[in-house]
mmCIF file of C-alpha atoms in Angstrom:
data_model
loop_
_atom_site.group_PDB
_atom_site.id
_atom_site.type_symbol
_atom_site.label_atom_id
_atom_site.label_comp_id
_atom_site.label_asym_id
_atom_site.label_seq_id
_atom_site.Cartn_x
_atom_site.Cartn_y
_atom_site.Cartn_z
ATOM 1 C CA UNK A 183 -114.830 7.088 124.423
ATOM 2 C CA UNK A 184 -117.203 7.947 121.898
ATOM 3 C CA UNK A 185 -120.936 7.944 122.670
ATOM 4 C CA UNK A 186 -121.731 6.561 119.020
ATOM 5 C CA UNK A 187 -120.194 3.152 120.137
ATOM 6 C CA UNK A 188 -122.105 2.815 123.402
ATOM 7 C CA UNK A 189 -125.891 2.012 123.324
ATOM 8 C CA UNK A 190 -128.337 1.100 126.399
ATOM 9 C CA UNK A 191 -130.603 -1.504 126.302
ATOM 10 C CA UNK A 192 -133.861 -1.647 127.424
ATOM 11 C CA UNK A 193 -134.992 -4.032 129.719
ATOM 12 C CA UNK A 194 -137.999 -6.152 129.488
ATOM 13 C CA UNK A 195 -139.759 -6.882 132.920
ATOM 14 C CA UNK A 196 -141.650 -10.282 132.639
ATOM 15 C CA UNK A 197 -144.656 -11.660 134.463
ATOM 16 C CA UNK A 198 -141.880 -15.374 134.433
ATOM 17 C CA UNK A 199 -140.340 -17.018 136.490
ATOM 18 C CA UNK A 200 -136.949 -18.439 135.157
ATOM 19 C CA UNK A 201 -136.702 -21.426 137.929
ATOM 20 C CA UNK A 202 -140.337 -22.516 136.569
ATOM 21 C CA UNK A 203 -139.272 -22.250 132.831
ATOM 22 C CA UNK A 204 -135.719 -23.430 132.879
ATOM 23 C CA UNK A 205 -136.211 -26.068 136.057
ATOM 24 C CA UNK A 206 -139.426 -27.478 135.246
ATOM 25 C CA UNK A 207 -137.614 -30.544 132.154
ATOM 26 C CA UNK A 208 -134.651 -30.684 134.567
ATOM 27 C CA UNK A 209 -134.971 -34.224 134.446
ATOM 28 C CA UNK A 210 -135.380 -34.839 130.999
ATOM 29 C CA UNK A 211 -132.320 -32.681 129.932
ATOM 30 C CA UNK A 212 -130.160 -34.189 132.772
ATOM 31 C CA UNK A 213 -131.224 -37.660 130.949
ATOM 32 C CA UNK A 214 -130.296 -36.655 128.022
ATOM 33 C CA UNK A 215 -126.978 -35.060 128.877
ATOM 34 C CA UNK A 216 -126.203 -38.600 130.689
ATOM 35 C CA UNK A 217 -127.051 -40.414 127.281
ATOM 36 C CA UNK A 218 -124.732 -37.601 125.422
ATOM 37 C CA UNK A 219 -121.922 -38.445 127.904
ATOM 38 C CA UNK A 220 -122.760 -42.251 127.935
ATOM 39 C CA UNK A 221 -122.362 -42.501 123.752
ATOM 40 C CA UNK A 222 -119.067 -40.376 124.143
ATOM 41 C CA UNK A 223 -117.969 -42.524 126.561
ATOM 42 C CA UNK A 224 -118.837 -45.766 124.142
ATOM 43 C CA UNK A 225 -117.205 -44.197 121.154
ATOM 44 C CA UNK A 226 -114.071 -43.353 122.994
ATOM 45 C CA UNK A 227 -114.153 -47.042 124.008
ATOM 46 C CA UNK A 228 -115.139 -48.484 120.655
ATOM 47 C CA UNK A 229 -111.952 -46.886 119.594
ATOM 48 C CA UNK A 230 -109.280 -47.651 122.058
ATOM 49 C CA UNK A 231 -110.351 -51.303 121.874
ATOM 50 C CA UNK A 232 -110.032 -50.941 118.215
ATOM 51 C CA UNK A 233 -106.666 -49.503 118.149
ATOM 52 C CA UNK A 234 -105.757 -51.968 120.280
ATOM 53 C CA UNK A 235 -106.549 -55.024 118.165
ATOM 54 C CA UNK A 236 -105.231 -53.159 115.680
ATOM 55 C CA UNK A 237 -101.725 -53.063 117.846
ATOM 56 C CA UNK A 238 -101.795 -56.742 118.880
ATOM 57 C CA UNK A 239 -102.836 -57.635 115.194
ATOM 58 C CA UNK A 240 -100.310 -55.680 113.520
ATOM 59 C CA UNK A 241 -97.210 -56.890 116.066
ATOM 60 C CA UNK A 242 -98.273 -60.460 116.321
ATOM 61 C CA UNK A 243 -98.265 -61.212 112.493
ATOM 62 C CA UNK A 244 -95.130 -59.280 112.067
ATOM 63 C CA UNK A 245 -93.442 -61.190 114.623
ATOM 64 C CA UNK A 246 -92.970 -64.296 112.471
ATOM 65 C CA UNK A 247 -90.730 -62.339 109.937
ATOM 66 C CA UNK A 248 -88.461 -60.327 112.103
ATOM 67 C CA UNK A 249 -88.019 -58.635 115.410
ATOM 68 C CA UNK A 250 -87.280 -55.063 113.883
ATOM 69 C CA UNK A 251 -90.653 -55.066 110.963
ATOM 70 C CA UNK A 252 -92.452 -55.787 114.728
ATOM 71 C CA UNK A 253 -91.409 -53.295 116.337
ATOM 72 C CA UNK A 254 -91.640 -50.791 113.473
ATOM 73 C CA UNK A 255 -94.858 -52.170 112.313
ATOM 74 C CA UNK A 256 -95.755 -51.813 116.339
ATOM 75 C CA UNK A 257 -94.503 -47.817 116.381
ATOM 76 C CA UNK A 258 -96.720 -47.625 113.045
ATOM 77 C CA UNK A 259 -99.813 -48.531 114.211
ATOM 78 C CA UNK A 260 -99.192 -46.652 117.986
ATOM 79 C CA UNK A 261 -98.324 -42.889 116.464
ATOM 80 C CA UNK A 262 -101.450 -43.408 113.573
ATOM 81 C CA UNK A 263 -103.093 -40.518 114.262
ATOM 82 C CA UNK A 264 -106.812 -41.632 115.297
ATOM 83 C CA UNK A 265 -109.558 -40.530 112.856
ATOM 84 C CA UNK A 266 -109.933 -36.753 112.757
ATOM 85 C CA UNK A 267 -113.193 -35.616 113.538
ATOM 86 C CA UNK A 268 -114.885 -32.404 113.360
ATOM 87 C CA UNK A 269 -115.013 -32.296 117.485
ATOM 88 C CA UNK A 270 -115.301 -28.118 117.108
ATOM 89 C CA UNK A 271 -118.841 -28.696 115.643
ATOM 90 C CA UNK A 272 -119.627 -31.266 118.800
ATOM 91 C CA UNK A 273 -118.818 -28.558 121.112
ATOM 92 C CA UNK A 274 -121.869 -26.840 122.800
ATOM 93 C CA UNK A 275 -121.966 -24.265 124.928
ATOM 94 C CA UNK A 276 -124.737 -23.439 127.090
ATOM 95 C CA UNK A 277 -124.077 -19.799 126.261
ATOM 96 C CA UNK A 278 -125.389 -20.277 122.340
ATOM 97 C CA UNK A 279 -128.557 -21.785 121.860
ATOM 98 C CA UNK A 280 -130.064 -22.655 118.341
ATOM 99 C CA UNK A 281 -133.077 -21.242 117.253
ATOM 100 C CA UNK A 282 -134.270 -23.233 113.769
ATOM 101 C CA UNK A 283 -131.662 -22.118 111.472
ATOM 102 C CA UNK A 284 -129.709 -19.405 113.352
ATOM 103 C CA UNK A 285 -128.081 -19.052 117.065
ATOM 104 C CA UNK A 286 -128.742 -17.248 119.423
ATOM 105 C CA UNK A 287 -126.368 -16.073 122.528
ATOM 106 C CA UNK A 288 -127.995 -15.922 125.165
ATOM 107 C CA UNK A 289 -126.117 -14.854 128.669
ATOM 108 C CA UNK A 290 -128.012 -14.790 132.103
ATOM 109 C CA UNK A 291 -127.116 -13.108 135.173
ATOM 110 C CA UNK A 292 -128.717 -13.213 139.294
ATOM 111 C CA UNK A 293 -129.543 -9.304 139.911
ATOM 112 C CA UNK A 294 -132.136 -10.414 142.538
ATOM 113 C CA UNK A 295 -131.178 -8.316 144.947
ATOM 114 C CA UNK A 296 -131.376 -5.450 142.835
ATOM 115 C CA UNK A 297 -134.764 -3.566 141.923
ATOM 116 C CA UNK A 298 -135.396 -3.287 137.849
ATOM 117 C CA UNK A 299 -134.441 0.741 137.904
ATOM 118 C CA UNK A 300 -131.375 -0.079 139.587
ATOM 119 C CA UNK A 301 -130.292 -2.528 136.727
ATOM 120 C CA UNK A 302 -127.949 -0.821 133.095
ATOM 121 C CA UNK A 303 -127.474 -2.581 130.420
ATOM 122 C CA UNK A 304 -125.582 -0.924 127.725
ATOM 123 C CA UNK A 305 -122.727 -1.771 125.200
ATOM 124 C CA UNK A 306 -119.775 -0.127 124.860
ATOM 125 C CA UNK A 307 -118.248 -1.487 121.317
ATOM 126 C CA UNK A 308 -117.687 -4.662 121.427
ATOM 127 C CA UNK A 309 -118.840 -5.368 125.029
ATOM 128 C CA UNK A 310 -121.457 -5.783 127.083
ATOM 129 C CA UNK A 311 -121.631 -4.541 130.056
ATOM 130 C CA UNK A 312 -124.650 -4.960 132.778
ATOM 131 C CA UNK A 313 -124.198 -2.970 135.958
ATOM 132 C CA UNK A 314 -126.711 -2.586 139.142
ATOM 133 C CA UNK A 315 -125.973 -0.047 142.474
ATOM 134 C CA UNK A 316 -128.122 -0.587 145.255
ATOM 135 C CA UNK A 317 -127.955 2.234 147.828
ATOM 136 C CA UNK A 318 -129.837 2.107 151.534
ATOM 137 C CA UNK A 319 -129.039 4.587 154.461
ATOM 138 C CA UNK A 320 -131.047 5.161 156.922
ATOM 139 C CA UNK A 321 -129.995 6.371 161.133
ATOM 140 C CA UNK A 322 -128.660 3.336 161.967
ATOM 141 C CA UNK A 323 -127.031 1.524 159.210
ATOM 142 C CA UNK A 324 -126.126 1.771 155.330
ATOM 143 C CA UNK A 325 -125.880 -0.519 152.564
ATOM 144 C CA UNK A 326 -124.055 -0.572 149.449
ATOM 145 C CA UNK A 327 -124.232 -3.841 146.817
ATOM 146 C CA UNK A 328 -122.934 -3.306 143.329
ATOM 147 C CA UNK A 329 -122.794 -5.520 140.466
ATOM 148 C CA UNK A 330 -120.752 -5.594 137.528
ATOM 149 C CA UNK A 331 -120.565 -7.794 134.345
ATOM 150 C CA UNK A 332 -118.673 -7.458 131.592
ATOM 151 C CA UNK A 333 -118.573 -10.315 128.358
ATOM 152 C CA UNK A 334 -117.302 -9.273 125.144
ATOM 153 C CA UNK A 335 -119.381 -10.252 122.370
ATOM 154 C CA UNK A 336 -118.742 -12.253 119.348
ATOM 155 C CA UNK A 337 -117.581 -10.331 116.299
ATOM 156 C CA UNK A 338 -120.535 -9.253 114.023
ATOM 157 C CA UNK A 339 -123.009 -8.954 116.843
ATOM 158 C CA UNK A 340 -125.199 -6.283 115.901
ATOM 159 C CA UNK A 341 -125.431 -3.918 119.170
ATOM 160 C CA UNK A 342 -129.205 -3.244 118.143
ATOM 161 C CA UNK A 343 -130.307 -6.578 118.041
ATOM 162 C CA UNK A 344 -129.712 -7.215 121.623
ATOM 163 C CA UNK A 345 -132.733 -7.583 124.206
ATOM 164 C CA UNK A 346 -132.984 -8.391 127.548
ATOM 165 C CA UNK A 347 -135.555 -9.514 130.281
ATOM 166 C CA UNK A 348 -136.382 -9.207 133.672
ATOM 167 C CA UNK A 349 -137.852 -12.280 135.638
ATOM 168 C CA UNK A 350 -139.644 -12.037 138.570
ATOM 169 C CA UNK A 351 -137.374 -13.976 140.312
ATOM 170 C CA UNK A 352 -134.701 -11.576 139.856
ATOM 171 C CA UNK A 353 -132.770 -13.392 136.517
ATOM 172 C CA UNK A 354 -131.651 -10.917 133.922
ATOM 173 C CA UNK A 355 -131.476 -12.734 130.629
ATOM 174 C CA UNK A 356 -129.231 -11.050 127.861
ATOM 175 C CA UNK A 357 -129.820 -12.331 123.995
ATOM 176 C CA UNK A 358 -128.470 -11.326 120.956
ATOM 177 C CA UNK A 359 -128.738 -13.193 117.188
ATOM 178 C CA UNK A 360 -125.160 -14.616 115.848
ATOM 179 C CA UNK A 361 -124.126 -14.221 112.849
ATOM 180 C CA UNK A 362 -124.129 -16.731 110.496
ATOM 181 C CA UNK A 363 -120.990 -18.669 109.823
ATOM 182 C CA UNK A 364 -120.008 -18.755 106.148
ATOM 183 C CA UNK A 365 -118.125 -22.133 105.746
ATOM 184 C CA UNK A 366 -116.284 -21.212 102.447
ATOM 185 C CA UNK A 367 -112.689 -21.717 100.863
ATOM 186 C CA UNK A 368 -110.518 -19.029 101.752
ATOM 187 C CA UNK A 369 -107.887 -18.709 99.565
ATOM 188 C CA UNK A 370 -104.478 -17.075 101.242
ATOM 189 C CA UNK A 371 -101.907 -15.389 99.672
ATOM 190 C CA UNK A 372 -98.371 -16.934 99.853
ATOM 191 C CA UNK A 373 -95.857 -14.094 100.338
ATOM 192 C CA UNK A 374 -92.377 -14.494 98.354
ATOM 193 C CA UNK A 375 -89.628 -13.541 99.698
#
């Protein structure tokens, strides 16, 4: 392995605590998550009933004429494909926060049982990896904890723009920028055989 691909990361120790930051609008963003799942729920809803009028609709007036329009008219309306939405730009994870215009990944990890010179946090290419070792012996009994993390990172993550911090209560919290997403036409080749 090449030493020009792997790159440590300093860590940042912070005077924060993460449960005060991130726990203190608990409520509100558990509200709002409810009214997220609540308007999901009424679209899906809005649309079954919907297709189903559309069903009864469709079969009922075609009945009149002849039993096999119905029924095709019925198989019609049942394998319409509902409307196609753009559910890949509804998805959101709680690992990529936006930040005005850009996003930002942002990946947190529990080393509280670890002391901050016991913590690494490095990448190795395309990965990053966050390792702590915590060694105690003494006469009477030894202990050995080790933690290890591993989460490969989007393409065209820059390795330098990664930081991370150290809360007081013990939360390592990993960010890096993402690149930006360019939404044109690609145009591909058709190959002729």
């Amino acid at each position: 392995m090449a030493d020009a691909n792997k790159r440590n990361i300093p860590i940042k120790l912070g005077d924060f605590s993460i449960i005060d930051t991130e726990f203190s609008s608990i409520r509100e963003r558990f509200d709002a998550e409810m009214r997220k799942m609540e308007e999901e729920m009424n679209k899906f809803r809005h649309e079954l009933m919907s297709r189903e009028a559309n069903f009864f609709e469709t079969s009922s007036s075609t009945k009149k004429t002849t039993t096999k329009t119905s029924s095709s008219s019925a198989q019609n309306s049942l394998s319409r494909p509902a409307p196609r939405q753009n559910y890949i730009s509804d998805i959101s994870s709680p690992l990529i926060q936006e930040d005005g215009d850009s996003k930002m990944l942002k990946l947190r990890f529990d080393v509280s049982q670890y002391a901050p010179e016991e913590i690494v946090v490095k990448t190795v290419d395309q990965k990053l990896m966050v390792h702590a070792k915590h060694e105690e012996k003494s006469d009477t009994k030894s202990v050995y904890r080790e933690y290890n993390r591993e989460f490969l990172l989007p393409k065209g993550v820059n390795p330098e723009s990664i930081r991370s911090s150290l809360s007081k209560d013990g939360v390592l919290t990993v960010e890096a920028p993402l690149p930006a997403i360019t939404a044109g036409e690609t145009m591909i080749p058709i190959a002729h055989k």
